[in-house]
PDB file of C-alpha atoms in Angstrom:
ATOM      1  CA  MET U1231      17.578  -3.541   2.284  1.00  0.00           C
ATOM      2  CA  CYS U1232      13.953  -2.876   1.375  1.00  0.00           C
ATOM      3  CA  GLY U1233      13.369  -0.503  -1.460  1.00  0.00           C
ATOM      4  CA  VAL U1234      10.258   0.502  -3.305  1.00  0.00           C
ATOM      5  CA  THR U1235      11.213  -1.503  -6.364  1.00  0.00           C
ATOM      6  CA  ASP U1236       8.621  -4.215  -6.842  1.00  0.00           C
ATOM      7  CA  PRO U1237       7.208  -3.985 -10.397  1.00  0.00           C
ATOM      8  CA  GLY U1238       4.161  -6.106  -9.474  1.00  0.00           C
ATOM      9  CA  PRO U1239       0.458  -5.481 -10.101  1.00  0.00           C
ATOM     10  CA  ASP U1240      -1.368  -2.196  -9.744  1.00  0.00           C
ATOM     11  CA  ILE U1241      -1.522  -1.121  -6.109  1.00  0.00           C
ATOM     12  CA  SER U1242      -5.350  -1.158  -5.978  1.00  0.00           C
ATOM     13  CA  GLU U1243      -5.459  -4.696  -7.340  1.00  0.00           C
ATOM     14  CA  LEU U1244      -2.671  -5.777  -4.984  1.00  0.00           C
ATOM     15  CA  ALA U1245      -4.441  -4.285  -1.959  1.00  0.00           C
ATOM     16  CA  LEU U1246      -7.674  -6.075  -2.843  1.00  0.00           C
ATOM     17  CA  ALA U1247      -5.913  -9.398  -3.458  1.00  0.00           C
ATOM     18  CA  CYS U1248      -4.009  -9.246  -0.157  1.00  0.00           C
ATOM     19  CA  TYR U1249      -7.137  -8.186   1.740  1.00  0.00           C
ATOM     20  CA  ARG U1250      -9.353 -10.884   0.236  1.00  0.00           C
ATOM     21  CA  THR U1251      -6.863 -13.757   0.408  1.00  0.00           C
ATOM     22  CA  PRO U1252      -4.037 -12.790   2.776  1.00  0.00           C
ATOM     23  CA  LEU U1253      -2.578 -16.279   3.115  1.00  0.00           C
ATOM     24  CA  ALA U1254      -2.085 -16.486  -0.652  1.00  0.00           C
ATOM     25  CA  HIS U1255      -0.008 -13.285  -0.550  1.00  0.00           C
ATOM     26  CA  GLN U1256       2.129 -13.767   2.555  1.00  0.00           C
ATOM     27  CA  ASN U1257       5.326 -13.505   0.510  1.00  0.00           C
ATOM     28  CA  ARG U1258       4.316 -10.043  -0.772  1.00  0.00           C
ATOM     29  CA  MET U1259       3.510  -8.840   2.749  1.00  0.00           C
ATOM     30  CA  SER U1260       6.703 -10.155   4.332  1.00  0.00           C
ATOM     31  CA  PRO U1261       8.763  -7.484   6.138  1.00  0.00           C
ATOM     32  CA  THR U1262      11.720  -8.459   3.955  1.00  0.00           C
ATOM     33  CA  ALA U1263       9.836  -8.183   0.650  1.00  0.00           C
ATOM     34  CA  PRO U1264      10.326  -4.983  -1.319  1.00  0.00           C
ATOM     35  CA  LEU U1265       7.572  -2.417  -0.978  1.00  0.00           C
ATOM     36  CA  PRO U1266       5.248  -2.303  -3.979  1.00  0.00           C
ATOM     37  CA  ARG U1267       5.518   0.516  -6.453  1.00  0.00           C
ATOM     38  CA  ASP U1268       3.111   3.402  -5.991  1.00  0.00           C
ATOM     39  CA  MET U1269       3.142   3.456  -2.183  1.00  0.00           C
ATOM     40  CA  ASN U1270       1.978   7.085  -2.353  1.00  0.00           C
ATOM     41  CA  ARG U1271      -1.231   5.998  -4.054  1.00  0.00           C
ATOM     42  CA  LEU U1272      -1.725   3.226  -1.483  1.00  0.00           C
ATOM     43  CA  LEU U1273      -1.413   5.779   1.318  1.00  0.00           C
ATOM     44  CA  TRP U1274      -3.918   8.077  -0.412  1.00  0.00           C
ATOM     45  CA  LEU U1275      -6.348   5.158  -0.750  1.00  0.00           C
ATOM     46  CA  ALA U1276      -5.898   4.258   2.910  1.00  0.00           C
ATOM     47  CA  ASN U1277      -6.527   7.867   3.915  1.00  0.00           C
ATOM     48  CA  GLY U1278      -9.764   7.928   1.921  1.00  0.00           C
ATOM     49  CA  SER U1279      -8.756  10.466  -0.738  1.00  0.00           C
ATOM     50  CA  SER U1280     -11.959  10.882  -2.730  1.00  0.00           C
ATOM     51  CA  GLU U1281     -10.201  11.387  -6.081  1.00  0.00           C
ATOM     52  CA  THR U1282      -7.905   8.390  -5.602  1.00  0.00           C
ATOM     53  CA  LEU U1283     -10.780   6.206  -4.406  1.00  0.00           C
ATOM     54  CA  GLU U1284     -13.006   7.271  -7.328  1.00  0.00           C
ATOM     55  CA  ASN U1285     -10.272   6.340  -9.804  1.00  0.00           C
ATOM     56  CA  ALA U1286      -9.719   2.976  -8.104  1.00  0.00           C
ATOM     57  CA  VAL U1287     -13.482   2.274  -8.046  1.00  0.00           C
ATOM     58  CA  ARG U1288     -13.643   2.896 -11.805  1.00  0.00           C
ATOM     59  CA  GLN U1289     -10.579   0.753 -12.402  1.00  0.00           C
ATOM     60  CA  THR U1290     -11.537  -2.218 -10.217  1.00  0.00           C
ATOM     61  CA  GLY U1291     -15.329  -2.080 -10.045  1.00  0.00           C
ATOM     62  CA  THR U1292     -15.061  -2.458  -6.256  1.00  0.00           C
ATOM     63  CA  ARG U1293     -16.876  -0.370  -3.644  1.00  0.00           C
ATOM     64  CA  ALA U1294     -14.923   2.543  -2.181  1.00  0.00           C
ATOM     65  CA  ASP U1295     -15.247   1.289   1.403  1.00  0.00           C
ATOM     66  CA  GLU U1296     -13.742  -2.096   0.504  1.00  0.00           C
ATOM     67  CA  LEU U1297     -10.892  -0.412  -1.395  1.00  0.00           C
ATOM     68  CA  ARG U1298     -10.146   1.848   1.574  1.00  0.00           C
ATOM     69  CA  ASP U1299     -10.254  -1.092   3.994  1.00  0.00           C
ATOM     70  CA  ALA U1300      -8.007  -3.137   1.684  1.00  0.00           C
ATOM     71  CA  ALA U1301      -5.516  -0.276   1.423  1.00  0.00           C
ATOM     72  CA  ARG U1302      -5.476   0.160   5.208  1.00  0.00           C
ATOM     73  CA  PHE U1303      -4.929  -3.569   5.669  1.00  0.00           C
ATOM     74  CA  LEU U1304      -2.033  -3.602   3.202  1.00  0.00           C
ATOM     75  CA  VAL U1305      -0.401  -0.517   4.766  1.00  0.00           C
ATOM     76  CA  GLN U1306      -0.625  -2.190   8.162  1.00  0.00           C
ATOM     77  CA  GLN U1307       0.904  -5.413   6.854  1.00  0.00           C
ATOM     78  CA  LEU U1308       3.672  -3.731   4.848  1.00  0.00           C
ATOM     79  CA  CYS U1309       4.672  -0.865   7.087  1.00  0.00           C
ATOM     80  CA  PHE U1310       3.925  -1.863  10.666  1.00  0.00           C
ATOM     81  CA  ALA U1311       5.339  -5.374  10.850  1.00  0.00           C
ATOM     82  CA  ARG U1312       7.475  -6.173  13.868  1.00  0.00           C
ATOM     83  CA  GLY U1313      11.016  -5.007  13.263  1.00  0.00           C
ATOM     84  CA  ALA U1314      10.128  -2.646  10.416  1.00  0.00           C
ATOM     85  CA  SER U1315      12.709   0.064   9.819  1.00  0.00           C
ATOM     86  CA  HIS U1316      11.742   3.701  10.261  1.00  0.00           C
ATOM     87  CA  TYR U1317      11.811   4.022   6.457  1.00  0.00           C
ATOM     88  CA  ARG U1318       9.425   1.117   6.029  1.00  0.00           C
ATOM     89  CA  VAL U1319       7.054   2.527   8.667  1.00  0.00           C
ATOM     90  CA  LEU U1320       6.788   5.577   6.420  1.00  0.00           C
ATOM     91  CA  GLY U1321       6.280   3.439   3.316  1.00  0.00           C
ATOM     92  CA  LEU U1322       9.661   4.362   1.857  1.00  0.00           C
ATOM     93  CA  GLY U1323      12.927   2.710   0.936  1.00  0.00           C
ATOM     94  CA  PRO U1324      16.262   3.620   2.526  1.00  0.00           C
ATOM     95  CA  GLY U1325      17.190   5.893  -0.391  1.00  0.00           C
ATOM     96  CA  ALA U1326      14.248   8.247   0.225  1.00  0.00           C
ATOM     97  CA  THR U1327      14.851  11.956  -0.149  1.00  0.00           C
ATOM     98  CA  ALA U1328      14.222  14.489   2.607  1.00  0.00           C
ATOM     99  CA  GLU U1329      11.191  15.707   0.634  1.00  0.00           C
ATOM    100  CA  GLN U1330       9.731  12.175   0.486  1.00  0.00           C
ATOM    101  CA  LEU U1331      10.340  11.672   4.198  1.00  0.00           C
ATOM    102  CA  LYS U1332       8.510  14.901   4.979  1.00  0.00           C
ATOM    103  CA  GLU U1333       5.584  14.019   2.679  1.00  0.00           C
ATOM    104  CA  HIS U1334       5.117  10.563   4.191  1.00  0.00           C
TER     105      HIS U1334
END
């Protein structure tokens, strides 16, 4: 079962690390690994939310276009892997509420 339970690094930092050195982070991007915390923020970054990107730029010192590309890469790796459950495709764990399913 894949839940959104991983207490790892900040999602912006994780996205950048996985994007810049994907082979070093294969275990985090495995379809069986838990989804990182703050998947909502990752999805907002991937969608180019100006407020979310501005905050991440301030936090990381990275250009907005690289952050957006990194977020898109990580979403693709986490959510669209072969055999991903319908929950995982939405960036959610199996215990997601109806409201979360609708939002994602």
